[in-house]
Tab-separated table of C-alpha atoms in Angstrom:
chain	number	residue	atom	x	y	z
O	10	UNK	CA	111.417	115.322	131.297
O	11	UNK	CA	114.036	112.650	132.243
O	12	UNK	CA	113.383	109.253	131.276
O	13	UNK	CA	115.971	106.218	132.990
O	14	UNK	CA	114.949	104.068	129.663
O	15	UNK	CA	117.184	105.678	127.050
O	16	UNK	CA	115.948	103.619	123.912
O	17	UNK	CA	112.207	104.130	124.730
O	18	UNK	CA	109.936	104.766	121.793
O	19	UNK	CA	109.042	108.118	122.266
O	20	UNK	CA	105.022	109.043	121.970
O	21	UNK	CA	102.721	111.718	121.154
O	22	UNK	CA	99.429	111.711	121.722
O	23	UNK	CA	96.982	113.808	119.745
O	24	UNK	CA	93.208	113.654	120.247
O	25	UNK	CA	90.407	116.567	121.166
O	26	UNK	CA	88.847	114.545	123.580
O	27	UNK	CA	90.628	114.707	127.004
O	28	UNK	CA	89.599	111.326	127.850
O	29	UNK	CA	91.057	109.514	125.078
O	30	UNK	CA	94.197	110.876	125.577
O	31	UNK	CA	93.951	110.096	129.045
O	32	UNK	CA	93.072	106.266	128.692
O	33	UNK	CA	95.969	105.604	125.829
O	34	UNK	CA	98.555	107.476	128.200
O	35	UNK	CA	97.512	105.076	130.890
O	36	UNK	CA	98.064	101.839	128.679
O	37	UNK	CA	101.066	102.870	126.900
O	38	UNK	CA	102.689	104.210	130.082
O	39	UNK	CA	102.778	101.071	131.347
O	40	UNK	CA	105.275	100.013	128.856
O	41	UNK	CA	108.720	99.576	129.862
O	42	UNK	CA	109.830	100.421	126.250
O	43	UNK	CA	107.332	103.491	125.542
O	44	UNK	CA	107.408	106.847	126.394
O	45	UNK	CA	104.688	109.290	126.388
O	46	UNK	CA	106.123	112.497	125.974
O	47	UNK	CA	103.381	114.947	124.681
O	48	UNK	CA	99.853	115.750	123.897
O	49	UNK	CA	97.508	117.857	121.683
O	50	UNK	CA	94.157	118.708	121.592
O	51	UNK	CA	93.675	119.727	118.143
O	52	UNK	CA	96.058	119.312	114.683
O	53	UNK	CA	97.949	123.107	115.186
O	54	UNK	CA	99.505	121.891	118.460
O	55	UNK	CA	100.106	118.938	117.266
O	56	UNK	CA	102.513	120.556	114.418
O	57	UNK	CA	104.112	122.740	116.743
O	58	UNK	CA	104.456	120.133	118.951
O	59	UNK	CA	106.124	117.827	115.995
O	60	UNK	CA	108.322	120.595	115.053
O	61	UNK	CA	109.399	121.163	118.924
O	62	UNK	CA	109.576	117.718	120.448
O	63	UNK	CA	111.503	114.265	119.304
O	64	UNK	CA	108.942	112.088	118.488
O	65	UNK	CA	108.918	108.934	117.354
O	66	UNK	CA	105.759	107.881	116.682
O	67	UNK	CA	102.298	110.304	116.625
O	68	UNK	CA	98.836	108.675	117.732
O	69	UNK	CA	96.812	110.918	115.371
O	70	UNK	CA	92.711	111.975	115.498
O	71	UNK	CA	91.813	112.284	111.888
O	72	UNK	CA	88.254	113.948	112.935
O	73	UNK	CA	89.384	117.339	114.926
O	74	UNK	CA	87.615	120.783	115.102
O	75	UNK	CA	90.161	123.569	113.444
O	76	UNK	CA	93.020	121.870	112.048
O	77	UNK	CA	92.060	118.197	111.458
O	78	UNK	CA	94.073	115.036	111.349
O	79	UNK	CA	94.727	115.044	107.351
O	80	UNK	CA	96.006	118.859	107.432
O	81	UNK	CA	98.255	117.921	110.360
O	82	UNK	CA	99.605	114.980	109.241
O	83	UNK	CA	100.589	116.468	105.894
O	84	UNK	CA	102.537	119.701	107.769
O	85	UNK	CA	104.021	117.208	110.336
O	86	UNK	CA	105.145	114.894	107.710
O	87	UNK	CA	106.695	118.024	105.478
O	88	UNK	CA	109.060	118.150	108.742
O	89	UNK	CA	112.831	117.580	108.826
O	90	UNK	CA	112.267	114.302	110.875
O	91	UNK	CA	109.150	113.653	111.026
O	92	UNK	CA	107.514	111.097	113.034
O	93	UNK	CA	105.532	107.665	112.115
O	94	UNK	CA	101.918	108.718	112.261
O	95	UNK	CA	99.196	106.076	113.151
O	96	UNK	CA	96.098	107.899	112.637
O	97	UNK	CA	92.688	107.135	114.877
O	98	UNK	CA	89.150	106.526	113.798
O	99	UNK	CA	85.779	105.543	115.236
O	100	UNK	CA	84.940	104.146	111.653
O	101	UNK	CA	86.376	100.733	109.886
O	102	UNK	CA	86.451	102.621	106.280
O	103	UNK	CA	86.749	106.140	107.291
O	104	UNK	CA	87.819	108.454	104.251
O	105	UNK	CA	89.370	110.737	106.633
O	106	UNK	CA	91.672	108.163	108.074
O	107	UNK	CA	92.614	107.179	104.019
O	108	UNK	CA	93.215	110.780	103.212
O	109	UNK	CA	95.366	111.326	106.263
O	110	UNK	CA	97.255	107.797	105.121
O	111	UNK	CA	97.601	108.943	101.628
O	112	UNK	CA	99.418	112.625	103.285
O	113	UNK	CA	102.326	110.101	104.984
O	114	UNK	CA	100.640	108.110	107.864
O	115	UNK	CA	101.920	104.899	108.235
O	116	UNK	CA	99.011	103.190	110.310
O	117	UNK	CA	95.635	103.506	110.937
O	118	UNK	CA	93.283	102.177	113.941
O	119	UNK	CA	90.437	102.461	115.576
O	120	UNK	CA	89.824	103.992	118.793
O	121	UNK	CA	88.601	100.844	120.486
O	122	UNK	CA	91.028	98.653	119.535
O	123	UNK	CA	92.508	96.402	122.302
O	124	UNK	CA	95.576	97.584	124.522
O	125	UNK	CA	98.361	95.460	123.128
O	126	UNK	CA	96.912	96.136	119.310
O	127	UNK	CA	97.884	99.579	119.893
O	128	UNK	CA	101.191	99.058	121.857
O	129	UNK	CA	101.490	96.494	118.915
O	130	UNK	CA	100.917	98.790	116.279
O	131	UNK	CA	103.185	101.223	117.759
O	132	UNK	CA	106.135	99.034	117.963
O	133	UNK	CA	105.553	98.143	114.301
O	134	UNK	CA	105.470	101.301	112.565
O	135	UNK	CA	108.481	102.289	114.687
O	136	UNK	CA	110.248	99.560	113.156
O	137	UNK	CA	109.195	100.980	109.894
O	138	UNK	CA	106.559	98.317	109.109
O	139	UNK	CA	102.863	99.558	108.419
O	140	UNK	CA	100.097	99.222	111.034
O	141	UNK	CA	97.334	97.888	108.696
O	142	UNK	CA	95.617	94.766	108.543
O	143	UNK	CA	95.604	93.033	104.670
O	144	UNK	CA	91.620	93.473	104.981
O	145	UNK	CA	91.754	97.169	106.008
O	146	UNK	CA	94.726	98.142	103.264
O	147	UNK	CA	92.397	95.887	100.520
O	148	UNK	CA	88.947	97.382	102.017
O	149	UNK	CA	90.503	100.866	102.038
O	150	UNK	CA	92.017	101.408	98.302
O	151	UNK	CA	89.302	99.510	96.439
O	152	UNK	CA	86.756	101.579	97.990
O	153	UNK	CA	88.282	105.041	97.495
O	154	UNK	CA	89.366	103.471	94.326
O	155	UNK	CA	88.097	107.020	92.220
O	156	UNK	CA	90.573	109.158	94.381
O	157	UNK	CA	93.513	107.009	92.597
O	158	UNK	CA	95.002	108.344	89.052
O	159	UNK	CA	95.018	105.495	86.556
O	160	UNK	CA	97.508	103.800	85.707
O	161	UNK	CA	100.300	105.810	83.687
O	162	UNK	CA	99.106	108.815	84.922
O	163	UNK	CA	100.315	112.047	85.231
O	164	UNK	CA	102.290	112.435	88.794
O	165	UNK	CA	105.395	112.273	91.456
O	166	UNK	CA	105.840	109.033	90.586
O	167	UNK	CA	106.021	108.172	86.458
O	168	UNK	CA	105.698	104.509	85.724
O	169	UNK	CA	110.195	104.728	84.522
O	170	UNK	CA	110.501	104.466	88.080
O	171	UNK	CA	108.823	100.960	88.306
O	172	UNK	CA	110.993	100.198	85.687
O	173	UNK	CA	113.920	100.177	87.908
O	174	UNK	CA	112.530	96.574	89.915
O	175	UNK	CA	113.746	93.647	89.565
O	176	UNK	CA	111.112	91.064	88.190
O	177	UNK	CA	111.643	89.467	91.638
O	178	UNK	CA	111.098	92.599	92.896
O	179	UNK	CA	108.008	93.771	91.661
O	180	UNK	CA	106.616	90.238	92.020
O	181	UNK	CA	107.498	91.167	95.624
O	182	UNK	CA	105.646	94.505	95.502
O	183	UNK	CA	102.551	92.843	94.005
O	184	UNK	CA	102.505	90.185	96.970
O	185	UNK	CA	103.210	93.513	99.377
O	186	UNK	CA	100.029	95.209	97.865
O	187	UNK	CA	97.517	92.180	98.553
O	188	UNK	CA	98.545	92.101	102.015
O	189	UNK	CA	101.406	89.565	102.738
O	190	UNK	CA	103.691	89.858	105.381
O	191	UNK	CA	106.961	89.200	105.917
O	192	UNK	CA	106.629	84.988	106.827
O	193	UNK	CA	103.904	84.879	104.203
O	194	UNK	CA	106.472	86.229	101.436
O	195	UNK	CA	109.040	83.757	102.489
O	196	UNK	CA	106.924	81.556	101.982
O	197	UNK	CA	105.274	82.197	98.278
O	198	UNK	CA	108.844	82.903	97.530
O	199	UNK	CA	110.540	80.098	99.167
O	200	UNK	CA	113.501	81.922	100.405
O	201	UNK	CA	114.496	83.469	103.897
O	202	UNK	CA	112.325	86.057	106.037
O	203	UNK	CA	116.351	87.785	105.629
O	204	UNK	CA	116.139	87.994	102.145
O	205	UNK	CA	112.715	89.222	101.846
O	206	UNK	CA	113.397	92.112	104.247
O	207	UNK	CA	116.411	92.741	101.675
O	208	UNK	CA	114.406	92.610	98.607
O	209	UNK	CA	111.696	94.688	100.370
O	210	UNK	CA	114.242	97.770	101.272
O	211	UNK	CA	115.629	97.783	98.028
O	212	UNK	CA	112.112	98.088	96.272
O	213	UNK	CA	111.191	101.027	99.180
O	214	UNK	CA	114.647	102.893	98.347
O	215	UNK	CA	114.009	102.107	94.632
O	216	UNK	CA	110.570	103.527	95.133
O	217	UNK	CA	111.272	105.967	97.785
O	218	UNK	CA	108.455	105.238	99.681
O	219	UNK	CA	107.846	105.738	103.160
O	220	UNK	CA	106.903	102.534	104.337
O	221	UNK	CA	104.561	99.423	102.835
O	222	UNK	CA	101.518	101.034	103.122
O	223	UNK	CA	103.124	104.001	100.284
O	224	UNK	CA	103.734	100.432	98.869
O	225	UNK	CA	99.915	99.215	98.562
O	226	UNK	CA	99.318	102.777	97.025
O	227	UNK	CA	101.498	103.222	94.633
O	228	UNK	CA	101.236	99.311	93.288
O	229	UNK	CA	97.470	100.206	92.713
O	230	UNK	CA	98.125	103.748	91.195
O	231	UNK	CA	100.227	101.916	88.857
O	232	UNK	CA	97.886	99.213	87.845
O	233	UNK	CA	99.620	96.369	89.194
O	234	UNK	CA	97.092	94.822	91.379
O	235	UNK	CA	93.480	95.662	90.096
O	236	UNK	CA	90.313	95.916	92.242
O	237	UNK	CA	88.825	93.112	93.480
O	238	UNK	CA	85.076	92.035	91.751
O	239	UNK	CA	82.810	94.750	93.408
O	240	UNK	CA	85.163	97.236	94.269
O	241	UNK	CA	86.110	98.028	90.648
O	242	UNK	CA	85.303	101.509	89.421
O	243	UNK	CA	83.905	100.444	86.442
């Protein structure tokens, strides 16, 4: 396909019901800067597709007959280059949509959310920002709270490597994890929305995390920001 808008964000589409895919083609198509430039029906097409196609961003089912949303986000995010992945639910605290965000996604929405939320959301993640709400990334971790290791646990990421912040920067990360954004942190911090966006890519590269929502997760699987009153484990 030939496309007269060279630095259109390229789309993918991937949902088992025909008529989904059908209405979000229709509202991101008529987008000047996005480009819808594939579909899938189920999660194996959507790998192959991944693994085929330049995408930039993936609209992702998480509930899918055969190869669901989690498996396919995890083998499309083992890729070379893989895409952002905003994964799609019909439920506001879906497990399946936090699974699939804990295998790499960087967004999560539901499936009636408003056209320029999801052209929104699109242009975000592309930008390497994370398409969650505070409430939703807050809602989300405290409730699955179990499926996080404690503190000091045994995995990829050993606490040495928070040791590497800054105390600027991990006051950053902290104020990342309960759901600031970029203004906001300028603001707490009272420097520029410049400065924050440095601090912020050196704690990701320090970190290597994908994006702020790898962020939220790993501040909480290191104990730095505990549950909220009624969402604690204990």
């Amino acid at each position: 396909m030939t496309d007269d808008r060279p630095f259109a964000i390229r789309v993918a589409i991937v949902d088992d019901q025909a008529l989904v895919r059908t209405g979000f083609r229709m509202v991101l198509e008529a987008e000047p800067d996005l480009e819808v430039i594939g579909e899938a029906g189920d999660g194996a097409v959507a790998i192959d597709l991944a693994r085929s196609t330049a995408i930039d961003v993936m609209l992702m089912d998480v509930r899918m007959p055969g190869v669901d949303g989690i498996a396919a986000t995890a083998a499309v995010m083992a890729g070379e280059r893989p895409p952002r992945i905003i994964v799609l639910t019909t439920f506001d605290l879906d497990e399946y949509a936090f699974a699939a965000i804990r295998a790499g996604a960087s967004g999560f929405l539901l499936k009636d959310v408003r056209p320029q939320e999801l052209v929104s959301a699109i242009r975000t993640v592309h930008a390497g920002e994370a398409a969650l709400a505070p409430r939703i990334t807050r809602r989300m971790i405290e409730m699955f709270a179990d499926e996080l290791p404690l503190a000091g646990a045994a995995g990829s990421h050993p606490p040495s490597l928070l040791d590497t912040l800054t105390p600027r920067e991990r006051e950053i990360l902290v104020a990342i994890a309960e759901g600031l954004n970029n203004t906001d942190l300028a603001a707490r911090f009272h420097v520029s929305e410049s400065t924050v966006k440095t601090h912020v890519g050196r704690i990701l590269q320090k970190l290597d995390a994908r994006d702020r929502v790898h962020l939220v997760i790993l501040a909480y699987e290191h104990g730095l920001l505990a549950p909220r009153p009624g969402g604690d484990r204990r």
